[in-house]
Amino acid sequence: MRTARRGTPAPKPLAARLVAALAALIGLLVVGALCPGAAVAQSPAARVPAQGQAAGARAAGLHISEGRLVEGNGNDFVMRGVNHAHTWYPGETQSLADVKALGANSVRVVLSDGHRWSENGPEDVAAVIERCKANRLICVLEVHDTTGYGEDAAAGTLDHAADYWIGLKDVLAGQEDYVVVNIGNEPWGNTDPAGWTEPTVAAVEKLRAAGLQHTIMVDAPNWGQDWQGVMRAQAQSVYDADPTGNLIFSIHMYSVYDTAQEITDYLNAFADAKLPLLIGEFGGPADQYGDPDEDTMMATAEQLRLGYLAWSWSGNTDPVLDLALDFDPSRLSDWGERIFHGADGIARTSKEATVYGGGAPDTQAPTAPGTPTATAVTDTSVALGWTAATDDTAVTGYDVVRLGDGTETTVASSATATATVTGLTPGTAYTFAVRARDAAGNRSTASPAVEVTTDEGGGTPGGACSVGYRVVGEWPGGFQGEIAVRNTGSTAVGPWTLAFAFADGQTVTHMWGGTATQNAGAVSVAPASYTATIPAGGTVTLGFTAQKDGNNTAPAAFRLNGAACATA
């Protein structure tokens, strides 16, 4: 709505023209659109379940029955979750586990179809789905490029978004129990909102003609807030256009919804008409446009058993809407505390989908990780890598523990099988082990221990080296990379060892200019004969090919002979 990736053009602005329109029309059109007399336009007969709903009740996976979202076994499923800006923060892969640990049963994931931002391809989307499933979350996938179409010149069309989903058909097939397809985010601005209906119907029909059987979600016009009542009036006709009956409407509630009457009128209109609805986004903190009544939104959603998905986990241009500060689940904002722990909040009302085991608590701990290996030891730090643990659902993170005197202290945490422990004392012996944990908080037994002694004096952070890293080419399942190591000192370096770590499970398959050894994500490179010495002011270049699975985040740090290098 009014949030965005930091440092980029706002992907979800509340445009000034919306404010101007509200100032002129809030007293007339909003009240007129939301009062009982303007309820969803339909005949009395339309208030009974449509034929499509009966078909939906026989569908596999999540579907609509009697105007409600239910699972494949017919169990009522009420979403209690948040939005996560994956397309702008693809490296924040721990977020889904963090959201789950706070009690969410679902997450709405921001994707791009390539019209406005970099496209999230099949491998990436498949990885997102697997992370949702590993963390026992129902996954709502949405295309964000459509935001504000007709008013924002950069926005894409619903037709383009539909083509994107069809291109992902193979990835989505078989995921009907776990995935809802939200065709396009806020796919119409305030200019002629009546124009929303036809392309929405066309997109739904196009997806069904292509064979997609998932529950489809459609967002409202007016930047998602439907303050002129177009979706409310046309909901039945749009719903009837879906031959499977598996379609749910999404209203976004921000500053327009600042009174209890507006909120209850809107939500009850759909409930009375037996038309499926959830609050797909909402905000609570006040801003210059108004003060949304989140208490009524959440209370009414709980009363009517309607889903809600709060905006948003982290990374907003306007941080007032960050539920967690800097993606840190231990640093919830006031807004985050309200959503997760307040009245009618996620912790009090969320129930896990029965597809993940009937809602029974997960009590099985992961297996112990492999013995950690130290790949770079300095006077004050050590990089560790280990063989990944396994779990009956999924491993969501690791804790590195320091052992001593019969006690253990957690000194580092990581979402991957590698971590760097810092703040150590030079010339000191340490013993480390690793424990794995899952989304339910179960921790494994400790791995076998590794003993490490820090260097005396060691290297100097930001020492006499710099490293440039780049991806030369990329293809499904793999990529080619290049590492340029520069000696910025006044004397030659050689022989040398370069250490770094991959965060997303990348694996080096071949290297030229050096020889790579790898333990989990930690990589150590020894030089070839012709690169064994780096002259003062000189550079050696290493090339390599590697396998990847989904994300391909660049290494965050490099060490040459144990000394930290600047990154170029």
Coordinates of C-alpha atoms in Angstrom, one line a residue:
M1 CA 0.0 0.0 0.0
R2 CA 2.4 2.7 1.2
T3 CA 5.4 0.6 1.7
A4 CA 8.5 -0.3 -0.3
R5 CA 11.9 -1.7 -0.5
R6 CA 14.4 0.7 1.1
G7 CA 16.2 2.9 -1.4
T8 CA 14.1 2.1 -4.4
P9 CA 11.0 3.6 -6.1
A10 CA 8.2 2.7 -3.7
P11 CA 6.4 -0.4 -5.0
K12 CA 3.3 0.2 -2.9
P13 CA 2.9 4.0 -2.6
L14 CA -0.3 5.7 -1.3
A15 CA -0.3 8.3 -4.1
A16 CA -1.0 11.9 -3.4
R17 CA -3.9 11.6 -5.9
L18 CA -5.5 9.0 -3.6
V19 CA -5.3 11.5 -0.8
A20 CA -6.8 14.2 -2.9
A21 CA -9.6 11.9 -4.0
L22 CA -10.3 10.8 -0.5
A23 CA -10.4 14.4 0.7
A24 CA -13.1 15.2 -1.9
L25 CA -15.0 12.0 -1.8
I26 CA -14.6 10.3 1.5
G27 CA -17.8 11.8 2.9
L28 CA -19.8 10.7 -0.2
L29 CA -18.5 7.8 -2.1
V30 CA -17.0 5.8 0.7
V31 CA -20.2 6.0 2.8
G32 CA -22.3 5.3 -0.2
A33 CA -20.2 2.4 -1.3
L34 CA -20.0 0.8 2.1
C35 CA -23.5 1.4 3.6
P36 CA -25.9 -1.6 3.7
G37 CA -27.9 -0.1 0.9
A38 CA -25.0 -0.5 -1.4
A39 CA -24.3 -4.1 -0.5
V40 CA -23.1 -6.6 -3.1
A41 CA -25.4 -6.3 -6.1
Q42 CA -27.1 -9.6 -6.7
S43 CA -30.5 -11.3 -6.8
P44 CA -31.9 -13.0 -3.7
A45 CA -31.1 -16.3 -5.3
A46 CA -27.5 -15.4 -5.5
R47 CA -27.2 -15.5 -1.7
V48 CA -27.3 -19.3 -1.7
P49 CA -24.1 -21.2 -2.7
A50 CA -23.4 -21.0 -6.4
Q51 CA -23.0 -24.1 -8.5
G52 CA -19.3 -23.4 -8.7
Q53 CA -19.1 -23.8 -4.9
A54 CA -20.4 -27.3 -5.1
A55 CA -17.8 -28.1 -7.7
G56 CA -15.2 -26.5 -5.5
A57 CA -16.2 -28.7 -2.6
R58 CA -15.1 -31.7 -4.6
A59 CA -11.7 -30.1 -5.5
A60 CA -8.4 -31.4 -4.3
G61 CA -6.5 -29.2 -1.9
L62 CA -7.5 -25.8 -0.7
H63 CA -10.9 -24.8 -2.1
I64 CA -14.0 -22.8 -1.5
S65 CA -17.1 -24.4 0.1
E66 CA -20.2 -22.5 1.2
G67 CA -18.4 -19.3 0.8
R68 CA -15.4 -20.3 3.0
L69 CA -11.8 -21.4 2.4
V70 CA -11.4 -25.0 3.4
E71 CA -8.7 -27.6 3.1
G72 CA -8.9 -30.8 1.0
N73 CA -10.4 -32.7 3.9
G74 CA -13.1 -30.0 4.3
N75 CA -11.5 -28.5 7.4
D76 CA -12.1 -24.7 7.7
F77 CA -8.9 -22.8 7.2
V78 CA -8.6 -19.2 8.5
M79 CA -5.4 -17.5 7.5
R80 CA -3.5 -15.8 10.2
G81 CA -0.2 -14.5 8.8
V82 CA 1.8 -11.7 7.3
N83 CA 3.2 -10.4 4.0
H84 CA 6.8 -10.9 3.1
A85 CA 8.7 -8.9 0.4
H86 CA 10.6 -11.7 -1.1
T87 CA 11.2 -10.2 -4.5
W88 CA 13.1 -7.2 -3.1
Y89 CA 14.8 -9.2 -0.3
P90 CA 15.6 -12.6 -1.9
G91 CA 18.3 -13.3 0.6
E92 CA 16.1 -13.1 3.6
T93 CA 15.3 -16.8 3.5
Q94 CA 15.1 -17.1 7.3
S95 CA 12.0 -14.9 7.4
L96 CA 9.5 -17.7 6.8
A97 CA 10.8 -19.7 9.7
D98 CA 10.8 -16.6 12.0
V99 CA 7.2 -15.8 11.0
K100 CA 6.2 -19.4 11.7
A101 CA 8.0 -19.4 15.1
L102 CA 5.8 -16.5 16.1
G103 CA 2.6 -18.5 15.4
A104 CA 1.6 -17.6 11.8
N105 CA -0.1 -20.3 9.7
S106 CA 0.3 -18.6 6.4
V107 CA 2.4 -16.0 4.5
R108 CA 1.7 -13.9 1.5
V109 CA 4.9 -13.7 -0.6
V110 CA 5.7 -10.8 -2.9
L111 CA 6.9 -11.9 -6.4
S112 CA 7.6 -10.2 -9.7
D113 CA 6.5 -11.3 -13.2
G114 CA 9.4 -9.3 -14.7
H115 CA 7.3 -6.3 -15.9
R116 CA 8.5 -3.9 -13.3
W117 CA 11.1 -5.7 -11.2
S118 CA 13.4 -8.7 -11.8
E119 CA 11.3 -11.8 -12.5
N120 CA 11.2 -14.5 -9.9
G121 CA 11.8 -17.6 -12.1
P122 CA 10.5 -21.2 -11.7
E123 CA 13.4 -22.3 -9.6
D124 CA 13.0 -19.4 -7.2
V125 CA 9.3 -19.9 -6.9
A126 CA 9.7 -23.6 -6.3
A127 CA 12.2 -22.9 -3.6
V128 CA 9.7 -20.4 -1.9
I129 CA 7.0 -23.1 -2.0
E130 CA 9.3 -25.6 -0.4
R131 CA 10.3 -23.2 2.3
C132 CA 6.6 -22.5 3.0
K133 CA 6.0 -26.2 3.3
A134 CA 9.1 -26.9 5.3
N135 CA 7.8 -24.3 7.8
R136 CA 4.3 -25.6 7.7
L137 CA 2.8 -22.4 6.2
I138 CA 0.1 -22.0 3.6
C139 CA 1.7 -19.9 0.9
V140 CA -0.1 -17.1 -0.9
L141 CA 1.9 -16.1 -4.0
E142 CA 1.3 -12.7 -5.5
V143 CA 2.5 -10.7 -8.5
H144 CA 3.3 -7.2 -7.3
D145 CA 3.9 -5.6 -10.7
T146 CA 0.2 -4.8 -11.3
T147 CA 0.0 -2.4 -8.4
G148 CA -2.1 0.7 -9.3
Y149 CA -2.6 -0.1 -13.0
G150 CA -4.3 2.7 -14.9
E151 CA -2.9 5.3 -12.5
D152 CA 0.7 4.2 -12.1
A153 CA 2.3 4.2 -15.5
A154 CA 4.9 1.6 -14.4
A155 CA 2.3 -1.0 -13.5
G156 CA 1.7 -4.2 -15.5
T157 CA -1.5 -5.8 -16.5
L158 CA -3.4 -8.7 -15.1
D159 CA -3.1 -10.4 -18.4
H160 CA 0.6 -10.3 -18.2
A161 CA 0.5 -11.6 -14.7
A162 CA -1.8 -14.4 -15.8
D163 CA 0.8 -15.4 -18.5
Y164 CA 3.4 -15.5 -15.7
W165 CA 1.3 -17.9 -13.6
I166 CA 0.7 -20.1 -16.6
G167 CA 4.5 -20.2 -17.2
L168 CA 4.8 -21.5 -13.7
K169 CA 2.2 -24.2 -14.2
D170 CA 4.7 -27.1 -13.8
V171 CA 6.0 -25.6 -10.6
L172 CA 2.5 -25.1 -9.2
A173 CA 1.1 -28.5 -10.2
G174 CA 0.5 -30.7 -7.3
Q175 CA 0.7 -27.8 -4.7
E176 CA -3.0 -27.2 -4.4
D177 CA -2.9 -28.2 -0.7
Y178 CA -0.3 -25.6 0.1
V179 CA -0.6 -22.7 -2.4
V180 CA -3.1 -19.9 -3.2
V181 CA -2.5 -17.9 -6.4
N182 CA -3.1 -14.2 -5.9
I183 CA -3.2 -13.1 -9.6
G184 CA -2.0 -9.5 -9.1
N185 CA -1.5 -7.0 -6.2
E186 CA -3.9 -4.0 -6.1
P187 CA -4.3 -4.3 -9.9
W188 CA -6.2 -1.0 -10.4
G189 CA -5.7 2.5 -9.2
N190 CA -8.4 5.2 -8.7
T191 CA -8.8 6.1 -12.4
D192 CA -12.0 4.5 -13.6
P193 CA -12.1 1.7 -11.1
A194 CA -15.1 0.1 -12.9
G195 CA -12.5 -0.9 -15.5
W196 CA -11.2 -3.5 -13.0
T197 CA -14.0 -6.0 -13.5
E198 CA -13.4 -7.1 -17.2
P199 CA -9.7 -7.8 -16.9
T200 CA -10.1 -9.6 -13.6
V201 CA -12.7 -11.9 -15.1
A202 CA -10.5 -12.4 -18.2
A203 CA -7.5 -13.3 -16.0
V204 CA -9.5 -15.8 -14.0
E205 CA -10.9 -17.5 -17.1
K206 CA -7.4 -17.6 -18.7
L207 CA -5.9 -19.4 -15.7
R208 CA -8.7 -21.9 -15.6
A209 CA -8.5 -22.5 -19.3
A210 CA -4.8 -23.3 -18.9
G211 CA -5.7 -25.9 -16.3
L212 CA -4.7 -24.3 -13.0
Q213 CA -6.8 -25.8 -10.2
H214 CA -5.6 -23.8 -7.3
T215 CA -7.7 -21.4 -5.2
I216 CA -7.3 -18.0 -7.0
M217 CA -7.3 -14.8 -5.0
V218 CA -8.2 -11.4 -6.6
D219 CA -7.4 -8.0 -5.1
A220 CA -9.7 -5.0 -5.2
P221 CA -9.3 -1.8 -7.2
N222 CA -8.7 1.6 -5.6
W223 CA -5.2 0.5 -4.7
G224 CA -6.7 -2.6 -3.1
Q225 CA -9.1 -0.6 -0.8
D226 CA -12.2 -0.7 -2.9
W227 CA -13.4 2.6 -1.4
Q228 CA -15.7 3.2 -4.4
G229 CA -17.3 -0.3 -3.9
V230 CA -16.6 -1.7 -7.3
M231 CA -15.4 -5.1 -6.1
R232 CA -18.2 -5.2 -3.6
A233 CA -20.8 -4.6 -6.2
Q234 CA -19.3 -6.9 -8.9
A235 CA -18.1 -9.7 -6.6
Q236 CA -20.8 -12.2 -7.5
S237 CA -20.3 -11.8 -11.3
V238 CA -16.6 -12.2 -10.9
Y239 CA -17.0 -15.2 -8.7
D240 CA -19.5 -16.8 -11.2
A241 CA -16.8 -16.5 -13.9
D242 CA -14.7 -19.1 -12.2
P243 CA -16.0 -22.5 -13.3
T244 CA -14.4 -24.3 -10.3
G245 CA -15.9 -21.9 -7.8
N246 CA -12.5 -21.7 -6.1
L247 CA -12.0 -18.0 -5.9
I248 CA -11.5 -15.7 -2.9
F249 CA -11.6 -11.9 -2.8
S250 CA -9.0 -9.8 -1.0
I251 CA -9.6 -6.4 0.5
H252 CA -6.7 -4.2 1.6
M253 CA -7.5 -2.1 4.7
Y254 CA -5.5 1.0 5.4
S255 CA -6.4 4.7 6.0
V256 CA -9.8 4.5 4.2
Y257 CA -10.9 2.1 7.0
D258 CA -10.6 4.4 10.0
T259 CA -14.1 3.7 11.6
A260 CA -15.6 0.6 12.9
Q261 CA -18.8 1.0 10.8
E262 CA -16.9 1.1 7.5
I263 CA -15.0 -2.1 8.4
T264 CA -17.9 -4.1 9.7
D265 CA -20.2 -3.0 6.8
Y266 CA -17.7 -4.2 4.3
L267 CA -16.7 -7.5 5.8
N268 CA -20.3 -8.4 6.7
A269 CA -21.5 -7.7 3.2
F270 CA -19.4 -10.5 1.8
A271 CA -20.1 -12.9 4.8
D272 CA -23.9 -12.3 4.3
A273 CA -23.6 -13.0 0.6
K274 CA -21.6 -16.2 1.3
L275 CA -18.8 -14.8 -0.9
P276 CA -15.3 -15.7 0.3
L277 CA -13.2 -12.8 1.5
L278 CA -10.1 -12.1 3.6
I279 CA -8.1 -9.0 4.6
G280 CA -5.1 -9.6 2.3
E281 CA -3.2 -6.6 3.6
F282 CA -3.8 -4.1 6.4
G283 CA -1.9 -1.6 8.5
G284 CA -2.5 -0.1 11.9
P285 CA -0.1 2.7 12.6
A286 CA -1.5 6.2 12.0
D287 CA 0.0 8.4 9.3
Q288 CA -0.7 11.7 7.6
Y289 CA -3.6 10.1 5.7
G290 CA -5.5 8.8 8.7
D291 CA -5.5 6.2 11.5
P292 CA -6.7 2.7 10.5
D293 CA -8.9 0.9 13.0
E294 CA -6.9 -2.3 13.2
D295 CA -8.6 -3.4 16.4
T296 CA -12.0 -3.6 14.6
M297 CA -10.4 -5.2 11.6
M298 CA -8.9 -8.0 13.7
A299 CA -11.9 -8.4 16.0
T300 CA -14.4 -8.6 13.1
A301 CA -12.2 -11.0 11.2
E302 CA -12.1 -13.3 14.2
Q303 CA -15.8 -13.0 14.8
L304 CA -16.6 -13.8 11.2
R305 CA -13.7 -16.3 10.9
L306 CA -12.2 -14.5 8.0
G307 CA -8.4 -14.6 7.3
Y308 CA -6.0 -11.7 7.7
L309 CA -2.4 -11.1 6.5
A310 CA -0.7 -8.1 8.0
W311 CA 1.6 -5.8 6.0
S312 CA 4.5 -6.5 6.4
W313 CA 7.3 -8.5 8.0
S314 CA 10.2 -6.1 7.4
G315 CA 12.0 -3.9 4.8
N316 CA 9.5 -1.1 4.3
T317 CA 10.6 2.3 3.1
D318 CA 8.3 3.6 5.7
P319 CA 9.5 1.5 8.7
V320 CA 6.4 2.3 10.7
L321 CA 4.9 -0.7 9.0
D322 CA 7.7 -3.1 9.8
L323 CA 6.5 -5.9 12.1
A324 CA 10.1 -6.8 12.8
L325 CA 13.0 -4.4 12.7
D326 CA 15.7 -5.3 10.2
F327 CA 14.2 -8.8 9.8
D328 CA 15.1 -9.6 13.4
P329 CA 12.3 -11.6 15.1
S330 CA 13.6 -10.6 18.5
R331 CA 13.0 -6.9 17.7
L332 CA 9.3 -6.6 17.0
S333 CA 8.0 -3.1 16.6
D334 CA 4.9 -1.9 18.4
W335 CA 3.0 -2.9 15.3
G336 CA 4.5 -6.3 15.3
E337 CA 3.7 -6.8 19.0
R338 CA 0.1 -5.9 18.2
I339 CA -0.2 -8.3 15.4
F340 CA 1.5 -11.3 17.0
H341 CA 0.7 -10.9 20.7
G342 CA -2.3 -8.5 20.9
A343 CA -6.0 -9.1 21.2
D344 CA -7.3 -11.3 18.3
G345 CA -3.6 -11.5 17.2
I346 CA -1.8 -14.3 15.5
A347 CA -0.5 -16.1 18.7
R348 CA -4.1 -16.2 20.1
T349 CA -6.1 -17.1 17.0
S350 CA -3.9 -19.0 14.5
K351 CA -4.4 -22.7 13.9
E352 CA -2.0 -24.7 11.7
A353 CA -3.3 -26.2 8.5
T354 CA -4.3 -29.8 9.0
V355 CA -2.4 -30.8 5.9
Y356 CA 0.7 -30.6 8.0
G357 CA -0.3 -33.3 10.3
G358 CA -3.7 -32.5 11.8
G359 CA -2.3 -29.6 13.8
A360 CA -0.4 -32.0 16.2
P361 CA 2.6 -30.3 17.7
D362 CA 6.0 -31.0 16.2
T363 CA 8.1 -32.6 19.0
Q364 CA 10.7 -34.4 16.9
A365 CA 14.2 -32.7 17.0
P366 CA 16.5 -32.6 14.0
T367 CA 19.4 -34.9 13.7
A368 CA 22.8 -33.7 15.0
P369 CA 24.9 -31.7 12.4
G370 CA 28.2 -33.0 11.2
T371 CA 31.5 -32.2 12.9
P372 CA 32.3 -28.5 12.2
T373 CA 35.5 -27.6 10.3
A374 CA 37.4 -24.4 10.7
T375 CA 38.2 -22.9 7.3
A376 CA 39.6 -19.5 8.4
V377 CA 41.1 -18.8 11.8
T378 CA 42.4 -15.3 12.7
D379 CA 43.3 -13.8 16.1
T380 CA 39.7 -12.8 16.8
S381 CA 37.4 -15.0 14.6
V382 CA 36.9 -18.4 13.0
A383 CA 34.7 -19.5 10.1
L384 CA 33.0 -22.8 10.6
G385 CA 31.2 -25.2 8.2
W386 CA 29.4 -28.5 8.8
T387 CA 27.3 -31.1 7.2
A388 CA 23.6 -30.2 7.3
A389 CA 21.2 -31.9 9.8
T390 CA 17.9 -33.4 8.7
D391 CA 14.4 -33.2 10.2
D392 CA 10.9 -34.7 9.8
T393 CA 9.7 -31.2 8.6
A394 CA 12.7 -29.0 8.0
V395 CA 15.8 -27.6 9.6
T396 CA 15.3 -23.8 9.9
G397 CA 18.6 -22.8 11.5
Y398 CA 21.7 -23.6 13.5
D399 CA 23.3 -22.4 16.7
V400 CA 27.1 -22.5 17.2
V401 CA 27.8 -23.2 20.9
R402 CA 31.1 -22.7 22.8
L403 CA 31.8 -25.6 25.2
G404 CA 33.7 -25.2 28.5
D405 CA 33.5 -26.2 32.1
G406 CA 30.4 -28.4 31.5
T407 CA 28.4 -25.5 30.1
E408 CA 27.6 -24.3 26.6
T409 CA 27.1 -20.7 25.3
T410 CA 25.5 -19.8 22.0
V411 CA 28.0 -17.6 20.1
A412 CA 26.5 -17.5 16.6
S413 CA 23.4 -18.4 14.7
S414 CA 22.9 -19.1 11.0
A415 CA 20.2 -20.2 8.6
T416 CA 22.8 -22.2 6.6
A417 CA 25.5 -24.8 7.4
T418 CA 28.2 -22.2 7.9
A419 CA 28.8 -19.4 10.4
T420 CA 31.6 -17.0 11.5
V421 CA 32.3 -16.6 15.2
T422 CA 33.8 -13.2 16.1
G423 CA 34.9 -11.4 19.2
L424 CA 37.5 -14.1 20.2
T425 CA 40.7 -13.6 22.2
P426 CA 44.0 -13.9 20.3
G427 CA 46.1 -17.0 21.2
T428 CA 43.2 -18.8 22.9
A429 CA 41.9 -22.3 22.6
Y430 CA 38.2 -22.8 22.0
T431 CA 35.9 -25.8 21.6
F432 CA 32.8 -25.4 19.4
A433 CA 29.8 -27.6 18.5
V434 CA 26.6 -27.0 16.5
R435 CA 23.0 -27.6 17.3
A436 CA 20.2 -27.6 14.6
R437 CA 16.7 -26.4 15.2
D438 CA 13.3 -26.6 13.5
A439 CA 10.4 -24.2 13.1
A440 CA 8.8 -25.6 16.3
G441 CA 11.9 -24.7 18.3
N442 CA 13.1 -28.3 18.7
R443 CA 16.9 -28.4 19.0
S444 CA 19.1 -31.3 18.1
T445 CA 21.8 -32.9 20.2
A446 CA 25.2 -31.2 19.8
S447 CA 27.4 -32.1 16.9
P448 CA 30.9 -33.6 17.6
A449 CA 33.2 -30.8 18.8
V450 CA 36.0 -29.1 17.1
E451 CA 38.9 -27.4 18.9
V452 CA 40.3 -24.2 17.5
T453 CA 43.2 -22.0 18.7
T454 CA 43.1 -18.4 17.5
D455 CA 46.2 -16.8 16.1
E456 CA 48.7 -14.7 18.0
G457 CA 48.2 -11.3 16.5
G458 CA 46.6 -12.8 13.4
G459 CA 45.5 -10.7 10.4
T460 CA 44.3 -7.2 10.4
P461 CA 40.6 -6.6 9.4
G462 CA 40.6 -4.7 6.1
G463 CA 44.2 -6.0 5.5
A464 CA 46.3 -5.5 2.4
C465 CA 43.9 -7.2 0.0
S466 CA 40.7 -6.6 -1.8
V467 CA 38.4 -9.0 -3.6
G468 CA 36.0 -8.5 -6.4
Y469 CA 33.3 -11.1 -6.9
R470 CA 30.8 -11.3 -9.8
V471 CA 28.5 -13.8 -11.6
V472 CA 29.6 -14.1 -15.2
G473 CA 26.6 -16.2 -16.4
E474 CA 23.7 -18.0 -14.9
W475 CA 21.4 -20.8 -16.0
P476 CA 18.8 -23.1 -14.3
G477 CA 20.7 -25.0 -11.6
G478 CA 24.1 -23.4 -12.1
F479 CA 26.2 -20.4 -12.7
Q480 CA 29.7 -19.2 -13.6
G481 CA 31.6 -16.9 -11.2
E482 CA 34.8 -14.9 -11.1
I483 CA 36.9 -13.8 -8.1
A484 CA 39.6 -11.2 -8.6
V485 CA 42.1 -11.1 -5.6
R486 CA 44.2 -8.0 -5.4
N487 CA 47.3 -7.5 -3.3
T488 CA 47.0 -3.9 -2.1
G489 CA 50.2 -4.2 0.1
S490 CA 53.8 -3.3 -0.6
T491 CA 55.2 -6.9 -0.6
A492 CA 54.3 -10.0 -2.6
V493 CA 51.9 -12.6 -1.1
G494 CA 52.5 -16.3 -1.6
P495 CA 51.6 -19.0 -1.1
W496 CA 48.1 -18.0 -0.1
T497 CA 44.7 -19.4 0.9
L498 CA 41.4 -17.6 0.2
A499 CA 38.4 -18.4 2.4
F500 CA 34.8 -17.5 1.9
A501 CA 31.3 -18.9 2.4
F502 CA 28.2 -19.4 0.3
A503 CA 24.9 -18.7 2.1
D504 CA 22.4 -20.4 -0.3
G505 CA 23.8 -23.9 -0.7
Q506 CA 25.9 -23.2 -3.8
T507 CA 28.5 -25.8 -4.6
V508 CA 31.7 -25.2 -6.6
T509 CA 32.0 -27.9 -9.3
H510 CA 35.1 -26.7 -11.2
M511 CA 37.7 -23.9 -10.7
W512 CA 40.6 -22.6 -12.7
G513 CA 43.4 -20.4 -11.3
G514 CA 43.1 -22.4 -8.0
T515 CA 41.8 -25.5 -6.3
A516 CA 38.7 -25.3 -4.2
T517 CA 37.7 -27.5 -1.2
Q518 CA 34.3 -27.1 0.3
N519 CA 32.6 -28.2 3.5
A520 CA 28.9 -27.2 3.5
G521 CA 28.9 -23.6 2.5
A522 CA 32.5 -22.8 3.5
V523 CA 35.0 -22.7 0.7
S524 CA 38.8 -22.7 0.9
V525 CA 40.9 -22.0 -2.2
A526 CA 44.6 -22.9 -2.7
P527 CA 46.4 -21.3 -5.7
A528 CA 47.4 -23.0 -8.9
S529 CA 51.2 -23.1 -9.7
Y530 CA 50.8 -20.0 -12.0
T531 CA 48.8 -18.0 -9.4
A532 CA 50.9 -19.0 -6.3
T533 CA 52.3 -15.5 -5.8
I534 CA 50.4 -12.3 -5.9
P535 CA 52.8 -9.4 -6.5
A536 CA 52.5 -6.1 -4.7
G537 CA 49.8 -4.2 -6.4
G538 CA 49.0 -7.3 -8.6
T539 CA 45.8 -9.3 -9.1
V540 CA 45.1 -13.0 -9.7
T541 CA 41.8 -14.0 -11.1
L542 CA 39.9 -17.2 -10.3
G543 CA 37.1 -18.6 -12.4
F544 CA 34.7 -21.3 -11.5
T545 CA 31.4 -23.0 -12.2
A546 CA 29.0 -24.0 -9.5
Q547 CA 25.6 -25.6 -8.8
K548 CA 22.8 -23.6 -7.2
D549 CA 19.3 -24.1 -6.0
G550 CA 17.1 -21.0 -6.1
N551 CA 18.9 -18.0 -4.6
N552 CA 22.5 -17.1 -5.5
T553 CA 23.6 -14.6 -2.9
A554 CA 27.2 -13.5 -3.2
P555 CA 29.6 -14.3 -0.4
A556 CA 29.6 -11.5 2.2
A557 CA 33.3 -11.7 3.2
F558 CA 36.7 -13.0 2.0
R559 CA 39.9 -13.7 4.0
L560 CA 43.4 -14.0 2.5
N561 CA 45.7 -16.0 4.7
G562 CA 43.3 -15.3 7.5
A563 CA 43.2 -11.6 7.1
A564 CA 39.9 -9.9 6.1
C565 CA 39.9 -8.3 2.6
A566 CA 38.1 -5.3 1.5
T567 CA 35.4 -6.1 -1.1
A568 CA 35.6 -4.3 -4.4

